[in-house]
């Protein structure tokens, strides 16, 4: 999980583009789909200068870019589509929060895609940005992944509505896929939280508390990622009233309303899971306190048994000259017997009172 770090003296200017992510070894690759209800063309391994030959503004166009390390490719894309440099900066600066920017001729949206990071307790983060302009949807991914493989297959096989709709519907199903990753991540966290709850009932190992706090941080990170997404989706579904960006069909706003509702469901689930974590944490401390009380009770019982025995030993250790018991032939055995009897009697009494 990456955190935003401020570096003194480091200033990113809009015209000084710099990729701030961690996938710096991935070369930029482009893939273009040009489609409508009747036809499909797919292009790979081409230059930005070739876009004018392939893009058809009478059809839907999806330009997907893997890898942001090659700044020149991003600049060329920006120059070709006449994009604001502030948008290019937001695409390359992966520490920015999810945001939506609406202009008369372009819609910009970036989002954090989260998935479990292998077998660890960490969360893998990738920023994905989308631009819609003149019937072209451009998606920027930090690395090649299989997030949208099934969408490509739906386009190729003409499955579902995607080929019959414009790029606004394509944006909807891409965002929906990314939101499914949130469900996968939350479900993975829930499985681990359930294990922690069961473990906290059996063990008071300090590592259990560390894992609880780690997953609490993960849920807080998920919450911080979903809240700006919820706000951005609300802005999209509200566009039908402001008439600024007209690239989204009126009937498509209902799809984004569904995504907005999903964001509320995700937040509610996170709140419930954080409550479960709080219960696990409370149970851990309660178990720890209970164990400490058991230890203190045992020590108290042992001390209570030995207090009268210590008193007897102290009395007969005073060495007064005229102590009649010192002259008894069997005095030693009598006192030992009395001490054993007192100890057994006290143990029997404590047991009867169910103090241990």
Coordinates of C-alpha atoms in Angstrom, one line a residue:
X1 CA 0.0 0.0 0.0
X2 CA 1.6 3.2 -1.1
X3 CA 1.4 6.4 0.9
X4 CA 1.7 10.0 -0.4
X5 CA 5.1 11.4 0.7
X6 CA 6.2 15.0 0.4
X7 CA 9.7 15.5 -0.8
X8 CA 11.2 18.9 0.1
X9 CA 12.2 20.9 -3.0
X10 CA 10.4 18.5 -5.4
X11 CA 7.8 20.4 -7.4
X12 CA 5.8 18.9 -10.2
X13 CA 4.9 21.5 -12.7
X14 CA 2.1 20.9 -15.3
X15 CA 4.6 21.1 -18.2
X16 CA 7.2 19.0 -16.5
X17 CA 5.6 15.6 -16.8
X18 CA 6.9 12.8 -14.6
X19 CA 5.6 9.3 -13.8
X20 CA 5.5 8.8 -10.0
X21 CA 4.4 5.2 -9.9
X22 CA 6.4 2.0 -9.2
X23 CA 6.0 0.2 -12.5
X24 CA 9.0 2.0 -14.2
X25 CA 10.2 -1.0 -16.2
X26 CA 7.0 -1.5 -18.2
X27 CA 7.2 -0.3 -21.8
X28 CA 4.2 1.5 -23.2
X29 CA 1.9 -0.6 -25.4
X30 CA -1.3 0.5 -27.2
X31 CA -4.4 -1.3 -28.3
X32 CA -7.2 0.2 -30.3
X33 CA -10.7 -1.1 -30.8
X34 CA -13.0 0.5 -33.4
X35 CA -16.4 -0.9 -33.4
X36 CA -20.1 -0.5 -33.9
X37 CA -23.1 -2.9 -34.1
X38 CA -22.0 -4.3 -37.4
X39 CA -18.3 -4.1 -37.6
X40 CA -15.1 -4.4 -35.5
X41 CA -11.5 -3.5 -36.2
X42 CA -8.7 -4.2 -33.7
X43 CA -5.2 -2.7 -33.9
X44 CA -2.0 -3.3 -32.0
X45 CA 1.7 -2.3 -32.3
X46 CA 1.2 1.1 -33.9
X47 CA 2.5 4.6 -33.5
X48 CA 0.5 7.5 -32.2
X49 CA 0.9 9.1 -35.6
X50 CA -1.1 6.2 -37.1
X51 CA -4.2 7.0 -35.0
X52 CA -5.6 9.3 -37.7
X53 CA -5.7 6.3 -40.1
X54 CA -7.5 4.0 -37.7
X55 CA -9.9 6.1 -35.6
X56 CA -13.4 6.4 -37.0
X57 CA -15.4 9.1 -35.3
X58 CA -18.6 7.6 -36.8
X59 CA -18.0 4.5 -34.6
X60 CA -17.0 3.8 -31.0
X61 CA -13.2 3.9 -30.4
X62 CA -11.4 2.5 -27.4
X63 CA -7.7 3.2 -27.1
X64 CA -6.1 1.3 -24.2
X65 CA -2.5 2.2 -23.1
X66 CA -0.5 -0.1 -20.9
X67 CA 2.6 1.4 -19.2
X68 CA 3.1 5.0 -18.3
X69 CA 6.9 5.0 -18.0
X70 CA 7.4 6.3 -21.6
X71 CA 6.6 10.0 -21.1
X72 CA 7.0 10.8 -24.8
X73 CA 4.1 8.5 -25.7
X74 CA 1.8 10.2 -23.1
X75 CA 2.9 13.6 -24.5
X76 CA 2.1 12.5 -28.1
X77 CA -1.3 11.2 -27.0
X78 CA -2.0 14.5 -25.3
X79 CA -0.9 16.5 -28.3
X80 CA -2.9 14.4 -30.7
X81 CA -6.1 14.7 -28.7
X82 CA -5.3 18.3 -27.6
X83 CA -5.5 17.4 -23.9
X84 CA -4.8 19.8 -21.1
X85 CA -1.4 19.3 -19.5
X86 CA -3.0 19.2 -16.1
X87 CA -4.8 16.1 -17.1
X88 CA -1.6 14.5 -18.3
X89 CA 0.0 15.4 -14.9
X90 CA -2.9 13.7 -13.1
X91 CA -2.5 10.6 -15.3
X92 CA 1.2 10.3 -14.5
X93 CA 1.0 11.3 -10.8
X94 CA -0.3 8.1 -9.2
X95 CA -0.4 9.6 -5.7
X96 CA -3.5 11.7 -6.6
X97 CA -6.9 10.8 -5.2
X98 CA -9.7 9.7 -7.4
X99 CA -11.2 12.6 -9.3
X100 CA -13.5 13.7 -12.1
X101 CA -13.0 16.6 -14.3
X102 CA -15.7 17.8 -16.7
X103 CA -15.1 20.1 -19.7
X104 CA -17.3 20.9 -22.7
X105 CA -15.4 18.5 -25.0
X106 CA -13.7 16.1 -22.6
X107 CA -14.5 14.0 -19.6
X108 CA -11.5 12.9 -17.4
X109 CA -11.8 10.3 -14.7
X110 CA -9.1 8.5 -12.7
X111 CA -9.6 5.8 -10.2
X112 CA -7.6 3.5 -7.9
X113 CA -7.9 -0.2 -8.7
X114 CA -7.3 -2.4 -5.6
X115 CA -6.6 -6.1 -5.4
X116 CA -5.1 -8.4 -2.7
X117 CA -1.3 -8.6 -3.1
X118 CA -0.5 -12.3 -3.3
X119 CA -0.3 -14.2 0.0
X120 CA 0.5 -11.1 2.0
X121 CA -1.7 -8.8 4.0
X122 CA -1.0 -5.9 1.7
X123 CA -3.2 -4.4 -1.0
X124 CA -2.0 -3.9 -4.5
X125 CA -2.8 -0.4 -5.9
X126 CA -2.9 0.6 -9.6
X127 CA -4.2 3.9 -10.9
X128 CA -6.3 3.8 -14.0
X129 CA -7.3 6.9 -15.9
X130 CA -10.1 7.4 -18.5
X131 CA -10.7 10.2 -21.0
X132 CA -13.7 10.6 -23.3
X133 CA -13.4 12.9 -26.2
X134 CA -15.0 13.0 -29.7
X135 CA -16.3 9.4 -29.4
X136 CA -13.0 8.1 -28.3
X137 CA -12.4 6.5 -24.9
X138 CA -8.8 6.4 -23.8
X139 CA -7.7 4.3 -20.8
X140 CA -4.3 4.6 -19.2
X141 CA -3.1 1.6 -17.1
X142 CA 0.2 1.5 -15.2
X143 CA 0.9 -2.1 -16.3
X144 CA -0.6 -4.9 -18.4
X145 CA -3.2 -6.7 -16.4
X146 CA -6.3 -8.8 -17.0
X147 CA -8.8 -6.4 -15.6
X148 CA -10.6 -5.9 -18.9
X149 CA -10.0 -9.2 -20.7
X150 CA -13.6 -10.2 -20.5
X151 CA -14.7 -6.8 -21.9
X152 CA -12.4 -7.3 -24.9
X153 CA -13.9 -10.7 -25.5
X154 CA -17.4 -9.2 -25.3
X155 CA -16.5 -6.7 -27.9
X156 CA -14.9 -9.4 -30.1
X157 CA -17.8 -11.8 -29.8
X158 CA -20.5 -9.1 -29.9
X159 CA -21.8 -10.3 -26.5
X160 CA -24.1 -8.1 -24.5
X161 CA -24.8 -4.5 -25.3
X162 CA -21.3 -3.1 -25.6
X163 CA -21.2 -3.1 -29.4
X164 CA -24.7 -1.5 -29.6
X165 CA -23.8 1.4 -27.3
X166 CA -21.4 4.3 -27.4
X167 CA -18.2 4.8 -25.4
X168 CA -20.2 6.2 -22.4
X169 CA -21.5 2.6 -21.8
X170 CA -18.0 1.2 -22.3
X171 CA -16.8 3.6 -19.5
X172 CA -19.6 2.2 -17.3
X173 CA -18.6 -1.4 -17.8
X174 CA -14.9 -0.6 -17.3
X175 CA -15.7 1.2 -14.0
X176 CA -18.0 -1.6 -13.0
X177 CA -15.1 -4.1 -13.5
X178 CA -12.8 -2.0 -11.3
X179 CA -15.4 -1.8 -8.6
X180 CA -15.7 -5.6 -8.7
X181 CA -12.0 -5.6 -7.7
X182 CA -13.1 -3.7 -4.5
X183 CA -15.5 -6.5 -3.7
X184 CA -12.8 -9.1 -4.3
X185 CA -10.4 -7.1 -2.0
X186 CA -13.0 -6.7 0.7
X187 CA -14.0 -10.4 0.5
X188 CA -10.3 -11.3 0.9
X189 CA -10.0 -9.0 3.9
X190 CA -13.2 -10.5 5.4
X191 CA -11.8 -14.0 5.2
X192 CA -8.6 -12.9 7.0
X193 CA -10.6 -11.0 9.6
X194 CA -12.7 -14.2 10.3
X195 CA -9.5 -16.1 10.9
X196 CA -8.2 -13.4 13.2
X197 CA -11.5 -13.4 15.2
X198 CA -11.2 -17.2 15.7
X199 CA -7.5 -16.8 16.6
X200 CA -8.2 -14.1 19.1
X201 CA -10.5 -16.5 21.0
X202 CA -7.7 -19.1 21.3
X203 CA -4.5 -17.1 21.6
X204 CA -3.3 -13.8 23.2
X205 CA -0.1 -13.8 21.0
X206 CA 0.9 -10.1 20.4
X207 CA 1.2 -10.9 16.7
X208 CA -2.6 -11.4 16.6
X209 CA -3.1 -7.7 17.7
X210 CA -0.5 -6.6 15.0
X211 CA -2.5 -8.4 12.3
X212 CA -5.8 -6.9 13.6
X213 CA -4.3 -3.4 13.3
X214 CA -2.8 -4.2 9.9
X215 CA -6.3 -5.1 8.5
X216 CA -7.8 -2.1 10.2
X217 CA -5.4 0.0 8.2
X218 CA -6.4 -1.9 5.0
X219 CA -10.1 -1.2 5.6
X220 CA -9.3 2.5 6.3
X221 CA -7.4 2.6 3.0
X222 CA -10.3 1.0 1.2
X223 CA -12.6 3.5 2.7
X224 CA -10.4 6.5 1.7
X225 CA -10.3 5.1 -1.9
X226 CA -14.1 4.6 -2.2
X227 CA -15.3 7.9 -0.7
X228 CA -13.8 10.0 -3.6
X229 CA -15.1 7.4 -6.1
X230 CA -18.6 7.8 -4.6
X231 CA -18.4 11.5 -5.0
X232 CA -17.1 11.3 -8.6
X233 CA -19.9 8.9 -9.5
X234 CA -22.4 11.3 -8.0
X235 CA -21.0 14.1 -10.2
X236 CA -21.3 11.9 -13.3
X237 CA -24.9 11.0 -12.7
X238 CA -25.6 14.7 -12.0
X239 CA -24.3 15.7 -15.4
X240 CA -27.7 15.4 -17.0
X241 CA -28.6 18.6 -15.2
X242 CA -25.6 20.8 -15.9
X243 CA -25.3 20.4 -19.7
X244 CA -21.5 20.9 -19.7
X245 CA -20.2 17.6 -21.1
X246 CA -22.6 16.1 -23.6
X247 CA -20.8 12.9 -24.4
X248 CA -23.0 10.8 -22.2
X249 CA -26.4 9.7 -23.5
X250 CA -29.4 10.5 -21.3
X251 CA -30.3 6.8 -20.9
X252 CA -26.7 6.0 -19.7
X253 CA -27.0 8.0 -16.6
X254 CA -29.0 5.2 -14.9
X255 CA -26.0 2.9 -15.3
X256 CA -23.8 5.3 -13.4
X257 CA -26.5 5.6 -10.8
X258 CA -26.1 1.9 -10.2
X259 CA -22.3 2.3 -9.7
X260 CA -23.0 5.2 -7.3
X261 CA -25.3 2.8 -5.3
X262 CA -22.6 0.2 -5.4
X263 CA -20.2 2.6 -3.7
X264 CA -22.6 3.0 -0.8
X265 CA -22.8 -0.8 -0.5
X266 CA -19.1 -1.0 -0.4
X267 CA -18.8 1.6 2.3
X268 CA -21.5 0.0 4.4
X269 CA -19.7 -3.4 4.1
X270 CA -16.4 -1.8 5.2
X271 CA -18.1 -0.2 8.2
X272 CA -19.5 -3.6 9.2
X273 CA -16.1 -5.3 8.7
X274 CA -14.4 -2.6 10.8
X275 CA -17.0 -3.3 13.5
X276 CA -16.0 -7.0 13.4
X277 CA -12.3 -6.0 13.7
X278 CA -13.2 -3.8 16.7
X279 CA -14.9 -6.8 18.3
X280 CA -11.9 -9.0 17.6
X281 CA -9.6 -6.3 19.2
X282 CA -11.9 -6.0 22.2
X283 CA -12.1 -9.8 22.5
X284 CA -8.3 -10.0 22.4
X285 CA -7.9 -7.5 25.2
X286 CA -10.7 -9.1 27.2
X287 CA -9.0 -12.5 26.8
X288 CA -5.7 -11.0 27.8
X289 CA -7.3 -9.4 30.9
X290 CA -9.1 -12.6 31.8
X291 CA -5.8 -14.6 31.6
X292 CA -4.1 -12.0 33.7
X293 CA -6.9 -12.2 36.3
X294 CA -6.6 -16.0 36.3
X295 CA -2.9 -15.7 37.0
X296 CA -3.5 -13.1 39.8
X297 CA -6.2 -15.4 41.3
X298 CA -3.8 -18.3 41.4
X299 CA -1.0 -16.3 42.9
X300 CA -3.5 -14.9 45.5
X301 CA -4.7 -18.4 46.5
X302 CA -1.1 -19.6 46.9
X303 CA -0.3 -16.5 49.0
X304 CA -3.4 -17.0 51.1
X305 CA -2.4 -20.6 51.8
X306 CA 1.1 -19.7 52.9
X307 CA 0.2 -16.6 55.0
X308 CA -0.9 -18.7 58.1
X309 CA 2.0 -21.1 57.5
X310 CA 4.4 -18.2 57.5
X311 CA 2.8 -16.9 60.7
X312 CA 3.4 -20.2 62.4
X313 CA 7.0 -20.4 61.2
X314 CA 7.5 -16.8 62.4
X315 CA 6.1 -17.6 65.9
X316 CA 8.4 -20.6 66.4
X317 CA 11.4 -18.7 65.0
X318 CA 11.4 -16.1 67.8
X319 CA 13.8 -18.1 70.0
X320 CA 12.3 -17.1 73.3
X321 CA 13.9 -19.1 76.2
X322 CA 10.7 -20.1 77.9
X323 CA 8.6 -21.4 75.0
X324 CA 6.9 -24.6 76.4
X325 CA 6.4 -26.2 73.0
X326 CA 10.2 -26.3 72.5
X327 CA 10.5 -28.9 75.2
X328 CA 8.0 -31.4 73.5
X329 CA 9.6 -34.5 72.2
X330 CA 7.3 -34.6 69.2
X331 CA 6.7 -30.8 68.9
X332 CA 8.4 -30.6 65.5
X333 CA 6.1 -33.3 64.0
X334 CA 3.0 -31.8 65.7
X335 CA 3.7 -28.3 64.1
X336 CA 4.4 -29.8 60.7
X337 CA 1.2 -31.8 60.9
X338 CA -0.8 -28.7 61.9
X339 CA 0.7 -26.7 59.0
X340 CA -0.2 -29.5 56.5
X341 CA -3.7 -29.7 57.9
X342 CA -4.2 -25.9 57.6
X343 CA -2.9 -26.0 54.0
X344 CA -5.2 -28.9 53.0
X345 CA -8.1 -27.3 54.8
X346 CA -7.7 -24.0 53.0
X347 CA -7.3 -25.7 49.6
X348 CA -10.5 -27.7 50.3
X349 CA -12.3 -24.5 51.3
X350 CA -11.2 -22.6 48.2
X351 CA -12.2 -25.5 46.0
X352 CA -15.6 -25.7 47.6
X353 CA -16.2 -21.9 47.0
X354 CA -15.1 -22.5 43.3
X355 CA -12.3 -20.0 43.5
X356 CA -10.2 -22.1 41.3

